[in-house]
GROMACS .gro file of C-alpha atoms in nm:
model
  205
    1MET     CA    1   0.000   0.000   0.000
    2PRO     CA    2   0.128   0.351  -0.077
    3PRO     CA    3   0.164   0.607   0.202
    4VAL     CA    4  -0.154   0.788   0.303
    5VAL     CA    5  -0.110   1.163   0.354
    6ARG     CA    6  -0.339   1.356   0.587
    7PRO     CA    7  -0.341   1.676   0.795
    8ALA     CA    8  -0.163   1.639   1.126
    9GLU     CA    9  -0.353   1.646   1.454
   10PRO     CA   10  -0.227   1.786   1.786
   11THR     CA   11  -0.264   1.431   1.921
   12ASP     CA   12   0.002   1.300   1.679
   13ALA     CA   13   0.261   1.277   1.954
   14GLU     CA   14   0.531   1.129   1.729
   15VAL     CA   15   0.551   1.435   1.503
   16PRO     CA   16   0.767   1.664   1.720
   17ARG     CA   17   1.049   1.410   1.708
   18LEU     CA   18   1.022   1.391   1.329
   19LEU     CA   19   1.034   1.770   1.308
   20TYR     CA   20   1.344   1.765   1.527
   21LEU     CA   21   1.507   1.507   1.300
   22SER     CA   22   1.433   1.722   0.995
   23ALA     CA   23   1.682   1.982   1.121
   24ALA     CA   24   1.855   1.834   1.425
   25PRO     CA   25   2.185   2.031   1.403
   26TYR     CA   26   1.999   2.360   1.384
   27TYR     CA   27   1.756   2.277   1.664
   28ASP     CA   28   2.053   2.175   1.879
   29ALA     CA   29   2.227   2.505   1.803
   30TYR     CA   30   1.911   2.692   1.898
   31ALA     CA   31   1.809   2.504   2.211
   32GLY     CA   32   2.152   2.381   2.321
   33SER     CA   33   2.070   2.009   2.326
   34GLU     CA   34   1.846   1.744   2.177
   35ARG     CA   35   1.660   1.708   2.506
   36ARG     CA   36   1.576   2.077   2.530
   37ALA     CA   37   1.484   2.103   2.162
   38LEU     CA   38   1.245   1.808   2.186
   39LYS     CA   39   1.093   1.943   2.506
   40VAL     CA   40   1.020   2.275   2.335
   41LEU     CA   41   0.876   2.113   2.022
   42GLN     CA   42   0.654   1.885   2.226
   43ALA     CA   43   0.532   2.177   2.438
   44ILE     CA   44   0.432   2.400   2.146
   45TRP     CA   45   0.324   2.138   1.890
   46GLY     CA   46  -0.045   2.188   1.963
   47ARG     CA   47  -0.025   2.568   1.972
   48PRO     CA   48  -0.129   2.746   1.651
   49GLY     CA   49   0.043   3.004   1.439
   50HIS     CA   50   0.411   2.905   1.424
   51THR     CA   51   0.658   2.715   1.207
   52ALA     CA   52   0.633   2.387   1.398
   53ALA     CA   53   0.258   2.380   1.456
   54ALA     CA   54   0.023   2.094   1.382
   55GLU     CA   55  -0.188   2.323   1.165
   56GLN     CA   56   0.105   2.372   0.922
   57THR     CA   57   0.187   2.001   0.907
   58LEU     CA   58   0.094   1.705   0.691
   59VAL     CA   59   0.179   1.351   0.798
   60ALA     CA   60   0.213   1.028   0.604
   61GLU     CA   61   0.103   0.692   0.740
   62LEU     CA   62   0.244   0.361   0.618
   63ASP     CA   63   0.197   0.009   0.752
   64GLY     CA   64  -0.008   0.140   1.042
   65MET     CA   65   0.259   0.381   1.165
   66LEU     CA   66   0.318   0.753   1.136
   67ALA     CA   67   0.594   0.741   0.879
   68GLY     CA   68   0.671   1.101   0.789
   69ALA     CA   69   0.588   1.466   0.843
   70MET     CA   70   0.612   1.787   0.640
   71VAL     CA   71   0.563   2.148   0.744
   72ALA     CA   72   0.466   2.378   0.458
   73PHE     CA   73   0.314   2.725   0.426
   74PRO     CA   74   0.309   3.013   0.176
   75SER     CA   75   0.641   3.194   0.180
   76ALA     CA   76   0.461   3.521   0.256
   77ASP     CA   77   0.366   3.378   0.597
   78GLY     CA   78   0.718   3.274   0.693
   79ASP     CA   79   0.829   3.578   0.894
   80ARG     CA   80   0.507   3.590   1.095
   81LEU     CA   81   0.521   3.220   1.177
   82ALA     CA   82   0.893   3.236   1.265
   83ARG     CA   83   0.834   3.526   1.507
   84ARG     CA   84   0.559   3.327   1.677
   85PHE     CA   85   0.789   3.024   1.705
   86LEU     CA   86   1.052   3.239   1.871
   87ALA     CA   87   0.802   3.391   2.114
   88LEU     CA   88   0.664   3.051   2.215
   89SER     CA   89   0.995   2.869   2.235
   90ILE     CA   90   1.242   3.111   2.393
   91VAL     CA   91   1.044   3.138   2.717
   92ARG     CA   92   1.073   2.759   2.751
   93LEU     CA   93   1.452   2.768   2.740
   94PRO     CA   94   1.688   2.871   3.024
   95VAL     CA   95   1.758   3.243   3.043
   96TRP     CA   96   2.132   3.171   3.037
   97ARG     CA   97   2.079   3.025   2.684
   98TRP     CA   98   1.941   3.350   2.547
   99PRO     CA   99   2.276   3.508   2.443
  100ALA     CA  100   2.361   3.192   2.246
  101ILE     CA  101   2.014   3.199   2.092
  102ALA     CA  102   2.072   3.560   1.986
  103ARG     CA  103   2.401   3.455   1.822
  104HIS     CA  104   2.223   3.168   1.649
  105LEU     CA  105   1.951   3.396   1.514
  106ARG     CA  106   2.199   3.656   1.389
  107ALA     CA  107   2.412   3.393   1.220
  108SER     CA  108   2.109   3.220   1.068
  109ALA     CA  109   1.982   3.547   0.923
  110GLY     CA  110   2.304   3.576   0.727
  111VAL     CA  111   2.310   3.229   0.574
  112THR     CA  112   1.949   3.109   0.553
  113PRO     CA  113   1.807   3.137   0.198
  114THR     CA  114   1.499   3.353   0.149
  115PRO     CA  115   1.228   3.158  -0.037
  116PRO     CA  116   1.083   3.329  -0.344
  117ARG     CA  117   0.764   3.526  -0.302
  118GLY     CA  118   0.453   3.348  -0.413
  119ALA     CA  119   0.588   3.000  -0.343
  120LEU     CA  120   0.486   2.726  -0.103
  121TYR     CA  121   0.777   2.688   0.137
  122VAL     CA  122   0.857   2.345   0.282
  123ASP     CA  123   1.010   2.427   0.619
  124ALA     CA  124   1.054   2.068   0.740
  125LEU     CA  125   1.043   1.722   0.585
  126ALA     CA  126   1.133   1.401   0.765
  127THR     CA  127   1.075   1.029   0.725
  128ALA     CA  128   1.091   0.778   1.010
  129GLU     CA  129   1.405   0.568   0.971
  130PRO     CA  130   1.233   0.223   0.951
  131VAL     CA  131   1.035   0.325   0.641
  132ARG     CA  132   1.287   0.531   0.447
  133ARG     CA  133   1.309   0.472   0.069
  134ARG     CA  134   0.947   0.355   0.058
  135GLY     CA  135   0.796   0.662  -0.102
  136VAL     CA  136   0.704   0.855   0.212
  137ALA     CA  137   0.895   1.173   0.128
  138THR     CA  138   0.776   1.154  -0.233
  139ALA     CA  139   0.414   1.131  -0.121
  140LEU     CA  140   0.457   1.437   0.099
  141LEU     CA  141   0.627   1.633  -0.179
  142ASP     CA  142   0.344   1.531  -0.413
  143ALA     CA  143   0.103   1.682  -0.162
  144ALA     CA  144   0.309   2.003  -0.149
  145SER     CA  145   0.310   2.029  -0.529
  146ALA     CA  146  -0.066   1.971  -0.543
  147ARG     CA  147  -0.128   2.237  -0.280
  148ALA     CA  148   0.091   2.489  -0.462
  149ARG     CA  149  -0.103   2.432  -0.784
  150ALA     CA  150  -0.441   2.447  -0.608
  151GLU     CA  151  -0.353   2.776  -0.437
  152GLY     CA  152  -0.216   2.936  -0.753
  153LEU     CA  153   0.137   2.958  -0.618
  154THR     CA  154   0.443   2.965  -0.840
  155GLY     CA  155   0.599   2.647  -0.708
  156VAL     CA  156   0.751   2.471  -0.409
  157ALA     CA  157   1.063   2.609  -0.241
  158LEU     CA  158   1.282   2.451   0.024
  159ASP     CA  159   1.638   2.442   0.148
  160THR     CA  160   1.864   2.197   0.322
  161GLY     CA  161   2.201   2.188   0.493
  162LEU     CA  162   2.509   2.163   0.277
  163GLN     CA  163   2.608   1.851   0.469
  164ASN     CA  164   2.273   1.679   0.401
  165VAL     CA  165   2.368   1.513   0.072
  166GLU     CA  166   2.095   1.250   0.108
  167ALA     CA  167   1.824   1.516   0.112
  168GLN     CA  168   1.987   1.698  -0.180
  169ALA     CA  169   1.980   1.378  -0.385
  170LEU     CA  170   1.613   1.323  -0.299
  171TYR     CA  171   1.511   1.672  -0.408
  172GLU     CA  172   1.707   1.655  -0.732
  173ARG     CA  173   1.558   1.313  -0.817
  174TYR     CA  174   1.214   1.458  -0.757
  175GLY     CA  175   1.280   1.742  -1.002
  176PHE     CA  176   1.378   2.036  -0.784
  177GLU     CA  177   1.632   2.272  -0.934
  178PRO     CA  178   1.920   2.372  -0.704
  179GLY     CA  179   1.958   2.743  -0.645
  180ASP     CA  180   2.184   2.961  -0.439
  181ILE     CA  181   2.436   2.821  -0.193
  182HIS     CA  182   2.471   3.018   0.129
  183ARG     CA  183   2.790   2.926   0.315
  184ALA     CA  184   2.877   3.025   0.668
  185PRO     CA  185   3.166   3.271   0.630
  186ASP     CA  186   3.369   3.126   0.917
  187GLU     CA  187   3.376   2.848   1.175
  188ARG     CA  188   3.225   3.065   1.446
  189THR     CA  189   2.920   3.135   1.233
  190ALA     CA  190   2.893   2.768   1.139
  191ARG     CA  191   2.891   2.669   1.507
  192ALA     CA  192   2.628   2.930   1.588
  193VAL     CA  193   2.404   2.821   1.301
  194GLY     CA  194   2.457   2.449   1.345
  195GLY     CA  195   2.608   2.375   1.006
  196ALA     CA  196   2.823   2.494   0.717
  197GLY     CA  197   2.534   2.660   0.535
  198PHE     CA  198   2.241   2.587   0.307
  199VAL     CA  199   2.147   2.520  -0.053
  200SER     CA  200   1.807   2.629  -0.182
  201TYR     CA  201   1.578   2.437  -0.421
  202PHE     CA  202   1.275   2.527  -0.629
  203LEU     CA  203   1.016   2.328  -0.822
  204ALA     CA  204   0.787   2.516  -1.060
  205VAL     CA  205   0.430   2.385  -1.074
   0.00000   0.00000   0.00000
């Protein structure tokens, strides 16, 4: 049976871990550890209006398990949703982490690609390890493409870490065109961001 894609529900307790896995180095750089990052994601998962909310998420089910998750929203909504994520998450992290969070945010602003206006932006995409290479990510990307067409958007935009060669191969097989590469200018910035930089992708629909 192919994966079945549906809107996420706040009761889908497995999703926060999948969202963490979609960008683990960057969540770790933001929160300071896997434990803190997961705690934050679990706490705010059911809250609306941010970049890791159930309302922005589709999930894929396969063989009776929740096999994958994707967060997507129009690129025009990105700044608003990101500000809400920051407001909800920072108060759940230790105050002594805040200077490091500020460094992370400043560094990220310099190397994170800006998705094109009028596109559907895929902010997170992850597949559970036991069901990888069984069409889960493809089914979720199909849903993103269908949504972009239905909403009259120009296409689907996303980005991934320069070190994530597996994701890059997936997107290029699917038909995404690679775009700009944004490299961290130095090691200090790379540590603050959580990686060496990003490459952007776009798929016209």
